[in-house]
Amino acid sequence: MSVADTKVRPPQPIEVPRGLAGVVVAQTSIGDVLGDEGRYHYRGHDAIELARAGDFERAWQLLVLGSLPEPDADARFHELVTSLRTPPPEVQQFVADAATRQIDPLRGLQATLPMLAAARRSRPLYDLDDEARVEEALAVAAVAPGILAAFQRARAGDDPWPVSSSGTGVVEDYLFRVTGREPVDRAIRALSAYLIATIDHGFNASTFTARVIASTGADMESCIVGALGALSGPLHGGAPSRALDALDAVGSDSAQVDGARIERYLRDELSAGRRLMGFGHAVYRTADPRSRLLRQVALEFGGPRVELAVEYERVAERLLAEYKPGRALHTNVEFYAAIVMEQCGIPREMFTPTFAMARIVGWTAHVLEQARDPKIIRPSSRYVPA
Ligand code: ACO
């Protein structure tokens, strides 16, 4: 066989596990999830330690610019991303108009990003050099939190674009917009921990989606619109509000936690073959380290709601071991994330959007990395007659 023959032949099909579980589809320097060890990192830095340190903008720089910044670079980065926070007037107007249709904030951001791309005259990543792509990455991630909050605010009849102090960091500014009041330190610290802990997490469905779109050379906004769609599903980023719905179903007006009621509810759910939201993970076979962190953050808030969550977790883990023996199902990031966000005063409809605002930073880092590889992602399927 000549070299020319091997070049023209299409690659032979290779069967891979359902859901691509365990299949390595790319190399990445952004981070890694060590599922058996119960830990993960961003560019070699322990993600939970970064979350505990609580500086969202430093983590953002690590992910997107490639390293933790020198102290004097922090102020410049802060100034830059603050200047990118407010969208152009035509995009603000679009949000105000669209919000009157009661579109939910996540879909609202999906609808707005193409408008933003038009207003910013975004170009396909394929046509940009690396420096210009990084500018795109920062611009989209900087503007997204305000757009998400604007949809929620406009739906509630509030000014979609309130002016916050220019000195505020990303997390503080977001909390101000979403809750409508100056956030207290405890809420800023708690939400920072959550957001930093969720910036990136391996080749999950939404990150992979972003990378598939990036591999076509499309613009940054298109990559993020697609990833938002993947994140919205209940098996991925749509779980936290459902986890709280479950707590509502087993809670009572009295401060007393009713273990028997929790057990009855959970047995009904599991017997009906329904999944418990906020439990289980595609990669972790130990406790999800993000859940451990957020449990701790929730316990610092304390109170009957947190006690209810702790008891619910205890009973759920026992019953999951009974109904799904040998599978080691524990809480994932979404269970205590719901409690933490609730304690921070974030309304339920903003849980998945809040997750999204952090993950957008991670997606943009992945899009940049993917865009440096000129190979389009194009797997195959096996035709099976129906
Ligand atoms: N409740 C009940 N049963 C479960 C749960 C759960 N939360 N999670 C998994 N199982 C069951 C599955 O049904 C399966 O049972 P079967 O073999 O009898 O069919 C068994 O456990 C094994 O499932 P896995 O292969 O471990 O799970 P998979 O990798 O397919 O799915 C997922 C992972 C989607 C997270 C799943 O655990 C789930 O649906 N959890 C609930 C939704 C949720 O919390 N999503 C947020 C995930 S975190 C994130 O995306 C940021």
Coordinates of C-alpha atoms in Angstrom, one line a residue, residues 4-295:
A4 CA -1.0 8.1 -1.1
D5 CA -3.5 5.2 -0.5
T6 CA -3.5 5.6 3.3
K7 CA -4.1 9.3 3.0
V8 CA -7.3 9.1 0.9
R9 CA -8.8 6.2 2.9
P10 CA -11.4 7.4 5.5
P11 CA -10.6 6.3 9.1
Q12 CA -12.0 2.9 10.0
P13 CA -15.0 3.1 12.5
I14 CA -14.1 2.4 16.1
E15 CA -16.9 1.4 18.5
V16 CA -16.9 3.4 21.8
P17 CA -19.0 3.1 25.0
R18 CA -22.5 4.6 25.1
G19 CA -22.4 8.3 26.1
L20 CA -18.6 8.3 25.2
A21 CA -18.0 7.4 28.8
G22 CA -14.3 7.1 29.5
V23 CA -13.3 8.0 25.9
V24 CA -10.4 10.5 25.6
V25 CA -11.4 12.9 22.8
A26 CA -8.8 15.7 23.3
Q27 CA -5.8 16.8 25.2
T28 CA -6.3 19.7 27.6
S29 CA -4.0 21.8 29.8
I30 CA -7.0 23.5 31.5
G31 CA -7.7 21.0 34.2
D32 CA -8.5 17.5 35.2
V33 CA -11.1 15.5 37.2
L34 CA -9.6 12.6 39.1
G35 CA -12.8 10.7 39.7
D36 CA -11.4 7.9 41.8
E37 CA -9.4 10.2 44.0
G38 CA -12.3 12.7 44.5
R39 CA -10.4 15.8 43.4
Y40 CA -10.0 18.1 40.5
H41 CA -7.7 21.0 39.5
Y42 CA -7.4 24.0 37.3
R43 CA -4.0 24.1 35.5
G44 CA -2.5 22.1 38.3
H45 CA -4.0 24.3 41.1
D46 CA -6.4 22.5 43.5
A47 CA -9.8 23.8 42.5
I48 CA -11.3 23.5 46.0
E49 CA -8.4 25.5 47.5
L50 CA -9.0 28.2 44.9
A51 CA -12.7 28.2 45.8
R52 CA -11.8 28.6 49.5
A53 CA -9.5 31.5 48.7
G54 CA -12.6 33.1 47.1
D55 CA -11.1 35.3 44.4
F56 CA -13.2 34.7 41.3
E57 CA -11.2 37.1 39.0
R58 CA -7.9 35.4 39.9
A59 CA -9.4 32.0 39.0
W60 CA -10.8 33.5 35.8
Q61 CA -7.3 34.7 34.8
L62 CA -5.8 31.3 35.6
L63 CA -8.3 29.6 33.3
V64 CA -8.4 32.0 30.4
L65 CA -4.9 33.7 30.5
G66 CA -3.1 30.5 31.5
S67 CA -1.6 31.4 34.9
L68 CA -2.4 33.0 38.2
P69 CA -1.7 36.7 37.9
E70 CA 1.0 38.7 39.6
P71 CA -0.6 40.9 42.3
D72 CA -0.2 44.1 40.2
A73 CA -2.1 42.5 37.2
D74 CA -5.2 42.0 39.3
A75 CA -6.2 45.7 39.2
R76 CA -5.7 45.9 35.4
F77 CA -7.8 42.8 34.9
H78 CA -10.5 44.1 37.2
E79 CA -10.6 47.4 35.3
L80 CA -10.8 45.6 32.0
V81 CA -13.6 43.2 32.8
T82 CA -15.5 45.9 34.6
S83 CA -15.4 48.0 31.4
L84 CA -16.7 45.0 29.5
R85 CA -19.6 44.4 31.9
T86 CA -22.3 46.6 30.3
P87 CA -23.5 45.6 26.8
P88 CA -24.0 48.2 24.0
P89 CA -27.2 50.2 24.2
E90 CA -29.0 48.3 21.4
V91 CA -28.3 45.0 23.3
Q92 CA -29.7 46.5 26.5
Q93 CA -32.8 47.5 24.6
F94 CA -33.1 44.1 23.1
V95 CA -33.0 42.5 26.6
A96 CA -35.6 44.9 28.0
D97 CA -37.9 44.1 25.1
A98 CA -37.3 40.3 25.2
A99 CA -37.8 40.2 28.9
T100 CA -41.4 41.5 28.6
R101 CA -42.1 38.1 26.9
Q102 CA -41.3 36.4 30.2
I103 CA -38.4 34.5 28.6
D104 CA -36.4 32.8 31.3
P105 CA -32.9 34.2 32.0
L106 CA -30.9 31.3 30.5
R107 CA -32.9 31.3 27.3
G108 CA -32.7 35.1 27.4
L109 CA -28.9 34.9 27.4
Q110 CA -29.0 32.4 24.5
A111 CA -31.2 34.8 22.5
T112 CA -29.1 37.8 23.3
L113 CA -25.7 36.5 22.5
P114 CA -26.3 36.6 18.7
M115 CA -27.5 40.2 19.1
L116 CA -24.3 40.9 21.0
A117 CA -22.3 39.2 18.3
A118 CA -23.9 41.5 15.7
A119 CA -23.4 44.6 17.8
R120 CA -19.7 43.8 18.5
R121 CA -19.2 42.6 14.9
S122 CA -17.8 39.4 16.2
R123 CA -15.9 37.3 13.7
P124 CA -15.4 33.6 13.4
L125 CA -12.6 32.3 15.6
Y126 CA -11.1 30.8 12.5
D127 CA -10.4 34.3 11.2
L128 CA -8.8 35.7 14.4
D129 CA -5.4 35.4 15.9
D130 CA -5.0 34.1 19.5
E131 CA -4.9 37.6 21.0
A132 CA -8.1 38.6 19.4
R133 CA -9.7 35.3 20.5
V134 CA -8.8 36.0 24.1
E135 CA -10.4 39.4 23.8
E136 CA -13.6 37.7 22.6
A137 CA -13.4 35.2 25.5
L138 CA -13.1 38.0 28.1
A139 CA -15.8 40.2 26.5
V140 CA -18.4 37.4 26.4
A141 CA -17.7 36.1 29.9
A142 CA -17.7 39.7 31.3
V143 CA -21.0 40.7 29.9
A144 CA -23.0 37.5 30.5
P145 CA -23.7 37.8 34.3
G146 CA -25.3 41.3 33.8
I147 CA -27.5 40.0 30.9
L148 CA -28.7 37.0 33.0
A149 CA -29.6 39.3 35.9
A150 CA -31.2 41.8 33.6
F151 CA -33.7 39.2 32.3
Q152 CA -34.6 38.3 35.9
R153 CA -34.9 41.9 37.0
A154 CA -37.0 43.0 34.0
R155 CA -39.4 40.1 34.5
A156 CA -39.9 41.3 38.1
G157 CA -40.5 44.8 36.8
D158 CA -37.1 46.1 38.1
D159 CA -34.7 48.3 36.2
P160 CA -32.7 45.7 34.1
W161 CA -29.5 47.7 34.2
P162 CA -29.0 49.1 37.7
V163 CA -25.7 51.0 38.3
S164 CA -23.5 49.4 40.9
S165 CA -20.3 50.8 42.3
S166 CA -17.5 50.5 39.7
G167 CA -15.2 49.1 42.4
T168 CA -17.3 45.9 42.9
G169 CA -15.9 42.6 41.8
V170 CA -17.8 40.2 39.5
V171 CA -19.5 38.2 42.3
E172 CA -20.5 41.2 44.4
D173 CA -21.9 43.0 41.3
Y174 CA -23.9 39.9 40.3
L175 CA -25.4 39.4 43.7
F176 CA -26.3 43.1 43.8
R177 CA -28.1 42.8 40.5
V178 CA -29.9 39.5 41.3
T179 CA -31.0 40.2 44.9
G180 CA -31.5 43.9 44.4
R181 CA -29.6 44.8 47.6
E182 CA -26.0 45.4 48.7
P183 CA -24.7 41.9 49.4
V184 CA -23.3 41.0 52.8
D185 CA -19.8 39.6 53.1
R186 CA -20.9 36.1 54.0
A187 CA -23.0 35.8 50.9
I188 CA -20.2 37.1 48.7
R189 CA -17.8 34.6 50.2
A190 CA -20.3 31.7 49.9
L191 CA -21.2 32.5 46.3
S192 CA -17.6 33.1 45.3
A193 CA -16.7 29.6 46.6
Y194 CA -19.5 28.1 44.6
L195 CA -18.7 29.9 41.4
I196 CA -15.0 29.3 41.5
A197 CA -15.6 25.6 42.2
T198 CA -17.8 25.3 39.2
I199 CA -15.8 27.2 36.6
D200 CA -14.6 24.0 35.0
H201 CA -15.0 20.3 35.4
G202 CA -13.5 18.2 32.6
F203 CA -15.3 17.2 29.4
N204 CA -18.8 17.5 30.7
A205 CA -21.7 17.7 28.1
S206 CA -21.7 21.5 27.9
T207 CA -17.9 21.9 27.7
F208 CA -17.8 19.3 25.0
T209 CA -20.6 21.1 23.1
A210 CA -18.6 24.3 23.3
R211 CA -15.5 22.6 21.9
V212 CA -17.4 20.9 19.1
I213 CA -18.7 24.3 18.0
A214 CA -15.3 25.9 18.4
S215 CA -13.8 23.2 16.2
T216 CA -15.8 24.5 13.3
G217 CA -14.2 27.9 13.6
A218 CA -17.5 29.6 14.6
D219 CA -17.6 32.8 16.7
M220 CA -17.3 32.8 20.5
E221 CA -20.9 33.7 21.0
S222 CA -22.1 30.7 19.0
C223 CA -20.0 28.4 21.1
I224 CA -21.5 29.7 24.3
V225 CA -25.1 29.6 23.0
G226 CA -24.7 25.9 22.3
A227 CA -23.1 25.2 25.6
L228 CA -25.9 27.0 27.4
G229 CA -28.4 24.7 25.8
A230 CA -26.5 21.6 26.9
L231 CA -26.2 23.0 30.5
S232 CA -29.9 23.7 30.7
G233 CA -30.9 20.0 30.9
P234 CA -32.0 18.4 34.2
L235 CA -29.3 15.8 34.0
H236 CA -26.6 18.5 33.8
G237 CA -27.0 22.1 35.1
G238 CA -30.8 22.0 35.5
A239 CA -30.8 20.0 38.7
P240 CA -30.4 22.5 41.6
S241 CA -33.8 24.0 41.5
R242 CA -35.3 20.5 41.3
A243 CA -33.2 19.5 44.4
L244 CA -34.9 22.3 46.3
D245 CA -38.3 21.3 45.0
A246 CA -37.7 17.9 46.6
L247 CA -36.8 19.6 49.9
D248 CA -40.0 21.6 49.8
A249 CA -41.9 18.3 49.3
V250 CA -40.4 16.8 52.6
G251 CA -40.1 20.0 54.7
S252 CA -42.7 21.2 57.1
D253 CA -43.6 24.5 58.8
S254 CA -42.2 23.2 62.1
A255 CA -38.4 23.5 62.6
Q256 CA -38.4 19.7 63.4
V257 CA -36.9 17.6 60.6
D258 CA -39.3 14.6 59.9
G259 CA -37.0 11.7 58.9
A260 CA -39.9 9.3 58.3
R261 CA -41.5 11.7 55.9
I262 CA -38.2 12.1 54.0
E263 CA -37.8 8.3 53.8
R264 CA -41.4 7.8 52.5
Y265 CA -40.9 10.5 49.8
L266 CA -37.5 9.1 48.7
R267 CA -38.8 5.5 48.6
D268 CA -41.7 6.6 46.4
E269 CA -39.3 8.4 44.1
L270 CA -36.8 5.5 43.8
S271 CA -39.6 2.9 43.5
A272 CA -41.0 4.9 40.6
G273 CA -37.6 4.7 38.9
R274 CA -37.1 8.5 39.2
R275 CA -33.6 10.0 39.8
L276 CA -32.8 12.0 42.9
M277 CA -31.7 15.4 41.7
G278 CA -28.4 16.5 43.1
F279 CA -27.1 12.9 43.5
G280 CA -24.9 10.7 41.4
H281 CA -22.1 11.7 39.0
A282 CA -20.8 10.4 35.7
V283 CA -17.1 10.5 36.9
Y284 CA -16.9 10.5 40.7
R285 CA -16.9 7.2 42.4
T286 CA -16.2 8.9 45.7
A287 CA -17.9 12.0 47.2
D288 CA -17.9 14.9 44.8
P289 CA -15.4 17.4 46.3
R290 CA -17.6 20.3 45.3
S291 CA -20.4 18.9 47.3
R292 CA -18.2 18.5 50.4
L293 CA -17.1 22.1 50.1
L294 CA -20.6 23.5 49.6
R295 CA -21.9 21.3 52.5

